[in-house]
Amino acid sequence: MKYIFFDIDGTLVSIKDGKEYIPESTVRTIKALQDKGHVTAVASGRSMLTVKPVAEKLGIHYIVSDGGHGLMIRDQLIHVEPLDKQLVVRLCDELLEKKVPFAFMIDHSGKLHANSTMLCGQKQIGFETFPVEINEAFDHRQNDAYKVFLGLQRGDEDKIQTIDAHKIMRYVDECIAFEPDNKYKGVKELVEMENGSIDDIIFFGDGQNDVAMFKEVPFSIAMGNAIDELKDLAYYVTKSVDEDGIEYACKHFNLID
């Protein structure tokens, strides 16, 4: 039995005509893997709120979310841990000083939270899917943060020093999301809680936030559409997500018939 983990964006999910879709080959492959007795799991930088719908569509009952800080086993939520508070406070103090707008994700409601000072006069910071709730009493020093969204334009990464903004996953040109990026932490915890072996982990990925995972897991598979850095680290490079890459690799390694 293997523990097979999949990133979401660019691995399980692709974009077609501006909309997310899961290839039919991926749906049947997940089912075939489960029928063979393998544990299938999602490992994503996305919040638990946005990972669960994808997992449910695929019949997956194990989730590592929030860049390794969120864990769900057999559909039971184990925990979702916030970012390091001291680091967040230092970062936000710098953002306020340099007038870079930012907002907090403090729970899993799908909302961002900020006061007007934090937003520097802006109403939103680039992520239309996450509306900003403005509360003048909101204090960044008193609230845990699961993600911090920074209104930092592409090319302005050197503007801040507390964190290396060049290494943060950028989803849009106008904004970056400072979020946990140690998927391996959650993957390792999940496998250990299931009394499994680290040697039985297989991980599929494609992006920058998968690099750390590829350096840790014994068996890594890069999608054909993956970044070059990931392909260089991978044990194997399969076809792209749009070319049935997950099914192709699983058949290649006899994980399914």
PDB file of C-alpha atoms in Angstrom:
ATOM      1  CA  MET A   1       0.000   0.000   0.000  1.00  0.00           C
ATOM      2  CA  LYS A   2       1.236   3.482  -0.935  1.00  0.00           C
ATOM      3  CA  TYR A   3       0.304   6.917   0.403  1.00  0.00           C
ATOM      4  CA  ILE A   4      -0.190   8.963  -2.740  1.00  0.00           C
ATOM      5  CA  PHE A   5      -0.436  12.733  -2.351  1.00  0.00           C
ATOM      6  CA  PHE A   6      -1.549  15.186  -5.019  1.00  0.00           C
ATOM      7  CA  ASP A   7      -1.164  18.936  -5.297  1.00  0.00           C
ATOM      8  CA  ILE A   8      -4.306  20.641  -6.639  1.00  0.00           C
ATOM      9  CA  ASP A   9      -3.595  23.503  -9.032  1.00  0.00           C
ATOM     10  CA  GLY A  10      -1.814  22.244 -12.124  1.00  0.00           C
ATOM     11  CA  THR A  11      -1.855  18.651 -10.881  1.00  0.00           C
ATOM     12  CA  LEU A  12      -5.377  17.495 -10.030  1.00  0.00           C
ATOM     13  CA  VAL A  13      -7.021  20.577 -11.484  1.00  0.00           C
ATOM     14  CA  SER A  14      -6.488  22.419 -14.750  1.00  0.00           C
ATOM     15  CA  ILE A  15      -8.065  25.497 -16.313  1.00  0.00           C
ATOM     16  CA  LYS A  16     -10.254  25.233 -19.403  1.00  0.00           C
ATOM     17  CA  ASP A  17     -12.119  28.204 -20.889  1.00  0.00           C
ATOM     18  CA  GLY A  18     -11.338  30.152 -17.735  1.00  0.00           C
ATOM     19  CA  LYS A  19     -12.840  27.532 -15.408  1.00  0.00           C
ATOM     20  CA  GLU A  20     -11.315  24.873 -13.180  1.00  0.00           C
ATOM     21  CA  TYR A  21     -11.855  21.292 -14.233  1.00  0.00           C
ATOM     22  CA  ILE A  22     -10.654  17.844 -13.215  1.00  0.00           C
ATOM     23  CA  PRO A  23      -9.789  15.535 -16.135  1.00  0.00           C
ATOM     24  CA  GLU A  24     -11.944  12.421 -16.357  1.00  0.00           C
ATOM     25  CA  SER A  25      -8.790  10.311 -16.405  1.00  0.00           C
ATOM     26  CA  THR A  26      -7.855  11.710 -13.000  1.00  0.00           C
ATOM     27  CA  VAL A  27     -11.265  10.856 -11.549  1.00  0.00           C
ATOM     28  CA  ARG A  28     -11.049   7.230 -12.660  1.00  0.00           C
ATOM     29  CA  THR A  29      -7.402   6.960 -11.590  1.00  0.00           C
ATOM     30  CA  ILE A  30      -8.158   8.071  -8.034  1.00  0.00           C
ATOM     31  CA  LYS A  31     -10.944   5.479  -7.835  1.00  0.00           C
ATOM     32  CA  ALA A  32      -8.662   2.780  -9.267  1.00  0.00           C
ATOM     33  CA  LEU A  33      -5.919   3.607  -6.762  1.00  0.00           C
ATOM     34  CA  GLN A  34      -8.364   3.352  -3.882  1.00  0.00           C
ATOM     35  CA  ASP A  35      -9.688   0.041  -5.219  1.00  0.00           C
ATOM     36  CA  LYS A  36      -6.105  -1.243  -5.167  1.00  0.00           C
ATOM     37  CA  GLY A  37      -5.870  -0.355  -1.477  1.00  0.00           C
ATOM     38  CA  HIS A  38      -3.720   2.769  -1.770  1.00  0.00           C
ATOM     39  CA  VAL A  39      -4.392   5.838   0.368  1.00  0.00           C
ATOM     40  CA  THR A  40      -5.056   8.884  -1.819  1.00  0.00           C
ATOM     41  CA  ALA A  41      -4.680  12.349  -0.325  1.00  0.00           C
ATOM     42  CA  VAL A  42      -4.584  16.006  -1.296  1.00  0.00           C
ATOM     43  CA  ALA A  43      -1.605  18.135  -0.222  1.00  0.00           C
ATOM     44  CA  SER A  44      -2.156  21.780  -1.058  1.00  0.00           C
ATOM     45  CA  GLY A  45      -1.269  25.320  -0.087  1.00  0.00           C
ATOM     46  CA  ARG A  46      -4.969  26.152  -0.338  1.00  0.00           C
ATOM     47  CA  SER A  47      -7.026  26.651   2.800  1.00  0.00           C
ATOM     48  CA  MET A  48      -9.056  23.731   4.132  1.00  0.00           C
ATOM     49  CA  LEU A  49     -12.182  25.603   3.016  1.00  0.00           C
ATOM     50  CA  THR A  50     -11.157  25.517  -0.638  1.00  0.00           C
ATOM     51  CA  VAL A  51      -9.491  22.077  -0.595  1.00  0.00           C
ATOM     52  CA  LYS A  52     -12.503  20.162   0.696  1.00  0.00           C
ATOM     53  CA  PRO A  53     -14.729  20.648  -2.388  1.00  0.00           C
ATOM     54  CA  VAL A  54     -11.990  19.264  -4.656  1.00  0.00           C
ATOM     55  CA  ALA A  55     -11.385  16.291  -2.356  1.00  0.00           C
ATOM     56  CA  GLU A  56     -15.112  15.576  -2.152  1.00  0.00           C
ATOM     57  CA  LYS A  57     -15.445  15.542  -5.955  1.00  0.00           C
ATOM     58  CA  LEU A  58     -12.716  12.912  -6.114  1.00  0.00           C
ATOM     59  CA  GLY A  59     -13.880  10.847  -3.145  1.00  0.00           C
ATOM     60  CA  ILE A  60     -10.653  11.643  -1.267  1.00  0.00           C
ATOM     61  CA  HIS A  61     -10.896  11.444   2.541  1.00  0.00           C
ATOM     62  CA  TYR A  62      -7.392  12.592   3.526  1.00  0.00           C
ATOM     63  CA  ILE A  63      -6.275  16.227   3.263  1.00  0.00           C
ATOM     64  CA  VAL A  64      -3.137  18.194   4.005  1.00  0.00           C
ATOM     65  CA  SER A  65      -4.118  21.843   3.526  1.00  0.00           C
ATOM     66  CA  ASP A  66      -2.774  25.300   4.348  1.00  0.00           C
ATOM     67  CA  GLY A  67       0.737  24.448   3.194  1.00  0.00           C
ATOM     68  CA  GLY A  68       1.123  21.645   5.733  1.00  0.00           C
ATOM     69  CA  HIS A  69      -0.642  23.356   8.667  1.00  0.00           C
ATOM     70  CA  GLY A  70      -4.056  21.765   8.072  1.00  0.00           C
ATOM     71  CA  LEU A  71      -4.830  18.076   8.492  1.00  0.00           C
ATOM     72  CA  MET A  72      -7.939  15.982   7.885  1.00  0.00           C
ATOM     73  CA  ILE A  73      -7.918  12.191   8.237  1.00  0.00           C
ATOM     74  CA  ARG A  74     -10.854  10.001   7.180  1.00  0.00           C
ATOM     75  CA  ASP A  75     -12.989  13.171   6.856  1.00  0.00           C
ATOM     76  CA  GLN A  76     -12.236  14.181  10.458  1.00  0.00           C
ATOM     77  CA  LEU A  77     -10.565  17.559  10.970  1.00  0.00           C
ATOM     78  CA  ILE A  78      -7.461  17.108  13.132  1.00  0.00           C
ATOM     79  CA  HIS A  79      -6.214  20.696  13.174  1.00  0.00           C
ATOM     80  CA  VAL A  80      -5.441  23.835  11.191  1.00  0.00           C
ATOM     81  CA  GLU A  81      -2.522  25.736  12.727  1.00  0.00           C
ATOM     82  CA  PRO A  82      -1.942  29.491  12.269  1.00  0.00           C
ATOM     83  CA  LEU A  83       1.238  31.139  11.034  1.00  0.00           C
ATOM     84  CA  ASP A  84       4.025  31.962  13.489  1.00  0.00           C
ATOM     85  CA  LYS A  85       2.592  34.949  15.353  1.00  0.00           C
ATOM     86  CA  GLN A  86       5.844  36.758  16.079  1.00  0.00           C
ATOM     87  CA  LEU A  87       6.863  36.595  12.418  1.00  0.00           C
ATOM     88  CA  VAL A  88       3.440  37.836  11.328  1.00  0.00           C
ATOM     89  CA  VAL A  89       3.601  40.799  13.712  1.00  0.00           C
ATOM     90  CA  ARG A  90       7.083  41.774  12.462  1.00  0.00           C
ATOM     91  CA  LEU A  91       5.909  41.504   8.863  1.00  0.00           C
ATOM     92  CA  CYS A  92       2.774  43.550   9.460  1.00  0.00           C
ATOM     93  CA  ASP A  93       4.678  46.263  11.321  1.00  0.00           C
ATOM     94  CA  GLU A  94       6.923  46.599   8.274  1.00  0.00           C
ATOM     95  CA  LEU A  95       3.936  46.667   5.916  1.00  0.00           C
ATOM     96  CA  LEU A  96       2.315  49.447   7.927  1.00  0.00           C
ATOM     97  CA  GLU A  97       5.548  51.443   7.934  1.00  0.00           C
ATOM     98  CA  LYS A  98       5.924  51.098   4.160  1.00  0.00           C
ATOM     99  CA  LYS A  99       2.201  51.554   3.473  1.00  0.00           C
ATOM    100  CA  VAL A 100       1.762  48.180   1.757  1.00  0.00           C
ATOM    101  CA  PRO A 101      -1.902  47.108   2.106  1.00  0.00           C
ATOM    102  CA  PHE A 102      -2.609  43.756   3.714  1.00  0.00           C
ATOM    103  CA  ALA A 103      -5.401  41.681   5.223  1.00  0.00           C
ATOM    104  CA  PHE A 104      -5.675  38.589   7.420  1.00  0.00           C
ATOM    105  CA  MET A 105      -7.410  35.275   6.973  1.00  0.00           C
ATOM    106  CA  ILE A 106      -8.251  34.543  10.618  1.00  0.00           C
ATOM    107  CA  ASP A 107     -10.603  31.583  10.150  1.00  0.00           C
ATOM    108  CA  HIS A 108     -12.113  29.425   7.425  1.00  0.00           C
ATOM    109  CA  SER A 109     -15.111  31.561   6.581  1.00  0.00           C
ATOM    110  CA  GLY A 110     -13.629  32.636   3.263  1.00  0.00           C
ATOM    111  CA  LYS A 111     -13.325  36.269   4.379  1.00  0.00           C
ATOM    112  CA  LEU A 112     -10.317  38.492   4.908  1.00  0.00           C
ATOM    113  CA  HIS A 113     -10.134  40.887   7.853  1.00  0.00           C
ATOM    114  CA  ALA A 114      -8.458  44.288   8.159  1.00  0.00           C
ATOM    115  CA  ASN A 115      -8.859  47.823   9.437  1.00  0.00           C
ATOM    116  CA  SER A 116      -8.559  50.875   7.189  1.00  0.00           C
ATOM    117  CA  THR A 117      -4.960  51.529   8.234  1.00  0.00           C
ATOM    118  CA  MET A 118      -3.970  48.021   7.154  1.00  0.00           C
ATOM    119  CA  LEU A 119      -5.672  48.510   3.779  1.00  0.00           C
ATOM    120  CA  CYS A 120      -4.065  51.913   3.158  1.00  0.00           C
ATOM    121  CA  GLY A 121      -7.250  53.192   1.543  1.00  0.00           C
ATOM    122  CA  GLN A 122      -7.823  50.168  -0.695  1.00  0.00           C
ATOM    123  CA  LYS A 123     -11.083  48.206  -0.674  1.00  0.00           C
ATOM    124  CA  GLN A 124      -9.587  44.922  -1.811  1.00  0.00           C
ATOM    125  CA  ILE A 125      -6.127  43.549  -2.534  1.00  0.00           C
ATOM    126  CA  GLY A 126      -6.375  41.413  -5.634  1.00  0.00           C
ATOM    127  CA  PHE A 127      -8.254  38.290  -4.578  1.00  0.00           C
ATOM    128  CA  GLU A 128     -11.869  38.744  -5.618  1.00  0.00           C
ATOM    129  CA  THR A 129     -12.788  35.324  -4.209  1.00  0.00           C
ATOM    130  CA  PHE A 130     -11.923  36.535  -0.705  1.00  0.00           C
ATOM    131  CA  PRO A 131     -13.978  39.601   0.264  1.00  0.00           C
ATOM    132  CA  VAL A 132     -12.415  41.954   2.818  1.00  0.00           C
ATOM    133  CA  GLU A 133     -14.361  42.725   5.990  1.00  0.00           C
ATOM    134  CA  ILE A 134     -13.238  46.111   7.351  1.00  0.00           C
ATOM    135  CA  ASN A 135     -13.365  46.576  11.117  1.00  0.00           C
ATOM    136  CA  GLU A 136     -11.672  49.642  12.598  1.00  0.00           C
ATOM    137  CA  ALA A 137     -11.067  47.744  15.840  1.00  0.00           C
ATOM    138  CA  PHE A 138      -9.211  44.891  14.111  1.00  0.00           C
ATOM    139  CA  ASP A 139      -5.684  44.606  15.546  1.00  0.00           C
ATOM    140  CA  HIS A 140      -3.087  42.560  13.707  1.00  0.00           C
ATOM    141  CA  ARG A 141      -1.222  42.016  16.990  1.00  0.00           C
ATOM    142  CA  GLN A 142      -4.196  40.385  18.702  1.00  0.00           C
ATOM    143  CA  ASN A 143      -5.346  37.956  15.992  1.00  0.00           C
ATOM    144  CA  ASP A 144      -3.916  34.717  14.679  1.00  0.00           C
ATOM    145  CA  ALA A 145      -3.388  34.612  10.926  1.00  0.00           C
ATOM    146  CA  TYR A 146      -3.690  31.558   8.711  1.00  0.00           C
ATOM    147  CA  LYS A 147      -2.725  33.584   5.640  1.00  0.00           C
ATOM    148  CA  VAL A 148      -1.706  37.205   5.136  1.00  0.00           C
ATOM    149  CA  PHE A 149      -2.586  38.729   1.770  1.00  0.00           C
ATOM    150  CA  LEU A 150      -0.231  41.517   0.673  1.00  0.00           C
ATOM    151  CA  GLY A 151      -1.072  44.086  -1.993  1.00  0.00           C
ATOM    152  CA  LEU A 152       2.407  43.822  -3.480  1.00  0.00           C
ATOM    153  CA  GLN A 153       2.652  44.302  -7.233  1.00  0.00           C
ATOM    154  CA  ARG A 154       4.788  41.983  -9.320  1.00  0.00           C
ATOM    155  CA  GLY A 155       8.247  43.502  -9.411  1.00  0.00           C
ATOM    156  CA  ASP A 156       7.928  45.094  -5.954  1.00  0.00           C
ATOM    157  CA  GLU A 157       9.104  42.020  -4.036  1.00  0.00           C
ATOM    158  CA  ASP A 158      12.268  43.758  -2.796  1.00  0.00           C
ATOM    159  CA  LYS A 159      10.166  46.421  -1.088  1.00  0.00           C
ATOM    160  CA  ILE A 160       9.872  44.293   2.066  1.00  0.00           C
ATOM    161  CA  GLN A 161      12.630  42.601   4.080  1.00  0.00           C
ATOM    162  CA  THR A 162      10.934  40.571   6.834  1.00  0.00           C
ATOM    163  CA  ILE A 163      10.193  37.744   4.400  1.00  0.00           C
ATOM    164  CA  ASP A 164      11.588  36.837   0.979  1.00  0.00           C
ATOM    165  CA  ALA A 165       8.654  37.786  -1.233  1.00  0.00           C
ATOM    166  CA  HIS A 166      10.370  36.227  -4.251  1.00  0.00           C
ATOM    167  CA  LYS A 167       9.791  32.783  -2.739  1.00  0.00           C
ATOM    168  CA  ILE A 168       6.095  33.325  -2.045  1.00  0.00           C
ATOM    169  CA  MET A 169       3.575  31.732  -4.377  1.00  0.00           C
ATOM    170  CA  ARG A 170       2.032  34.498  -6.489  1.00  0.00           C
ATOM    171  CA  TYR A 171      -1.450  33.832  -7.839  1.00  0.00           C
ATOM    172  CA  VAL A 172      -2.172  37.271  -9.366  1.00  0.00           C
ATOM    173  CA  ASP A 173      -0.031  40.235 -10.426  1.00  0.00           C
ATOM    174  CA  GLU A 174      -1.417  42.572  -7.759  1.00  0.00           C
ATOM    175  CA  CYS A 175      -1.153  40.410  -4.676  1.00  0.00           C
ATOM    176  CA  ILE A 176       0.763  37.646  -2.916  1.00  0.00           C
ATOM    177  CA  ALA A 177      -0.365  35.348  -0.131  1.00  0.00           C
ATOM    178  CA  PHE A 178       2.038  34.770   2.745  1.00  0.00           C
ATOM    179  CA  GLU A 179       1.038  31.280   3.855  1.00  0.00           C
ATOM    180  CA  PRO A 180       2.586  28.123   5.314  1.00  0.00           C
ATOM    181  CA  ASP A 181       4.811  26.363   2.775  1.00  0.00           C
ATOM    182  CA  ASN A 182       5.885  23.136   4.472  1.00  0.00           C
ATOM    183  CA  LYS A 183       3.570  20.533   2.993  1.00  0.00           C
ATOM    184  CA  TYR A 184       5.939  17.791   4.122  1.00  0.00           C
ATOM    185  CA  LYS A 185       5.159  18.595   7.753  1.00  0.00           C
ATOM    186  CA  GLY A 186       1.503  17.691   7.221  1.00  0.00           C
ATOM    187  CA  VAL A 187       2.242  14.760   4.919  1.00  0.00           C
ATOM    188  CA  LYS A 188       4.622  13.205   7.432  1.00  0.00           C
ATOM    189  CA  GLU A 189       2.158  13.731  10.288  1.00  0.00           C
ATOM    190  CA  LEU A 190      -0.670  12.121   8.321  1.00  0.00           C
ATOM    191  CA  VAL A 191       1.350   9.034   7.404  1.00  0.00           C
ATOM    192  CA  GLU A 192       2.643   8.609  10.959  1.00  0.00           C
ATOM    193  CA  MET A 193      -0.868   8.920  12.416  1.00  0.00           C
ATOM    194  CA  GLU A 194      -1.955   6.153  10.029  1.00  0.00           C
ATOM    195  CA  ASN A 195       0.996   4.021  11.198  1.00  0.00           C
ATOM    196  CA  GLY A 196       2.453   4.100   7.719  1.00  0.00           C
ATOM    197  CA  SER A 197       6.023   4.371   6.481  1.00  0.00           C
ATOM    198  CA  ILE A 198       7.645   7.471   5.021  1.00  0.00           C
ATOM    199  CA  ASP A 199       9.183   5.173   2.409  1.00  0.00           C
ATOM    200  CA  ASP A 200       5.702   4.511   0.993  1.00  0.00           C
ATOM    201  CA  ILE A 201       4.968   8.165   0.121  1.00  0.00           C
ATOM    202  CA  ILE A 202       4.455   9.178  -3.509  1.00  0.00           C
ATOM    203  CA  PHE A 203       3.885  12.856  -4.295  1.00  0.00           C
ATOM    204  CA  PHE A 204       2.587  14.470  -7.496  1.00  0.00           C
ATOM    205  CA  GLY A 205       3.208  18.200  -7.989  1.00  0.00           C
ATOM    206  CA  ASP A 206       3.931  20.958 -10.447  1.00  0.00           C
ATOM    207  CA  GLY A 207       4.720  24.293  -8.783  1.00  0.00           C
ATOM    208  CA  GLN A 208       7.092  26.346  -6.686  1.00  0.00           C
ATOM    209  CA  ASN A 209       5.356  25.425  -3.428  1.00  0.00           C
ATOM    210  CA  ASP A 210       6.098  21.734  -4.141  1.00  0.00           C
ATOM    211  CA  VAL A 211       9.885  22.162  -4.233  1.00  0.00           C
ATOM    212  CA  ALA A 212      10.381  21.503  -0.510  1.00  0.00           C
ATOM    213  CA  MET A 213       8.240  18.354  -0.747  1.00  0.00           C
ATOM    214  CA  PHE A 214      10.275  17.025  -3.673  1.00  0.00           C
ATOM    215  CA  LYS A 215      13.443  17.423  -1.608  1.00  0.00           C
ATOM    216  CA  GLU A 216      11.983  15.312   1.215  1.00  0.00           C
ATOM    217  CA  VAL A 217       9.811  12.521  -0.194  1.00  0.00           C
ATOM    218  CA  PRO A 218      11.409   9.327  -1.503  1.00  0.00           C
ATOM    219  CA  PHE A 219       9.270   9.164  -4.666  1.00  0.00           C
ATOM    220  CA  SER A 220       8.287  12.377  -6.442  1.00  0.00           C
ATOM    221  CA  ILE A 221       6.483  12.743  -9.766  1.00  0.00           C
ATOM    222  CA  ALA A 222       6.454  16.065 -11.620  1.00  0.00           C
ATOM    223  CA  MET A 223       3.649  16.853 -14.033  1.00  0.00           C
ATOM    224  CA  GLY A 224       4.658  17.602 -17.624  1.00  0.00           C
ATOM    225  CA  ASN A 225       3.490  21.181 -17.044  1.00  0.00           C
ATOM    226  CA  ALA A 226       5.650  21.549 -13.920  1.00  0.00           C
ATOM    227  CA  ILE A 227       8.289  24.224 -13.492  1.00  0.00           C
ATOM    228  CA  ASP A 228      11.800  23.218 -14.562  1.00  0.00           C
ATOM    229  CA  GLU A 229      13.169  23.313 -11.003  1.00  0.00           C
ATOM    230  CA  LEU A 230      10.664  20.661  -9.959  1.00  0.00           C
ATOM    231  CA  LYS A 231      11.356  18.479 -12.979  1.00  0.00           C
ATOM    232  CA  ASP A 232      15.050  18.524 -12.094  1.00  0.00           C
ATOM    233  CA  LEU A 233      14.252  17.267  -8.580  1.00  0.00           C
ATOM    234  CA  ALA A 234      11.682  14.657  -9.620  1.00  0.00           C
ATOM    235  CA  TYR A 235      12.180  10.923  -9.612  1.00  0.00           C
ATOM    236  CA  TYR A 236       9.955  10.838 -12.695  1.00  0.00           C
ATOM    237  CA  VAL A 237       8.339  13.374 -15.052  1.00  0.00           C
ATOM    238  CA  THR A 238       4.944  12.370 -16.405  1.00  0.00           C
ATOM    239  CA  LYS A 239       2.709  13.994 -19.007  1.00  0.00           C
ATOM    240  CA  SER A 240       0.872  17.237 -18.324  1.00  0.00           C
ATOM    241  CA  VAL A 241      -2.400  17.479 -16.402  1.00  0.00           C
ATOM    242  CA  ASP A 242      -4.228  18.024 -19.706  1.00  0.00           C
ATOM    243  CA  GLU A 243      -2.606  14.937 -21.212  1.00  0.00           C
ATOM    244  CA  ASP A 244      -3.791  12.526 -18.477  1.00  0.00           C
ATOM    245  CA  GLY A 245      -0.472  12.759 -16.664  1.00  0.00           C
ATOM    246  CA  ILE A 246      -1.661  11.275 -13.371  1.00  0.00           C
ATOM    247  CA  GLU A 247      -3.172   8.214 -15.026  1.00  0.00           C
ATOM    248  CA  TYR A 248      -0.115   7.807 -17.262  1.00  0.00           C
ATOM    249  CA  ALA A 249       2.302   7.743 -14.320  1.00  0.00           C
ATOM    250  CA  CYS A 250       0.169   5.423 -12.204  1.00  0.00           C
ATOM    251  CA  LYS A 251      -0.023   2.924 -15.053  1.00  0.00           C
ATOM    252  CA  HIS A 252       3.702   3.298 -15.766  1.00  0.00           C
ATOM    253  CA  PHE A 253       4.545   2.292 -12.190  1.00  0.00           C
ATOM    254  CA  ASN A 254       1.867  -0.440 -12.048  1.00  0.00           C
ATOM    255  CA  LEU A 255      -0.058   1.310  -9.300  1.00  0.00           C
ATOM    256  CA  ILE A 256      -3.213   0.624 -11.324  1.00  0.00           C
ATOM    257  CA  ASP A 257      -3.992  -1.744 -14.177  1.00  0.00           C
TER     258      ASP A 257
END
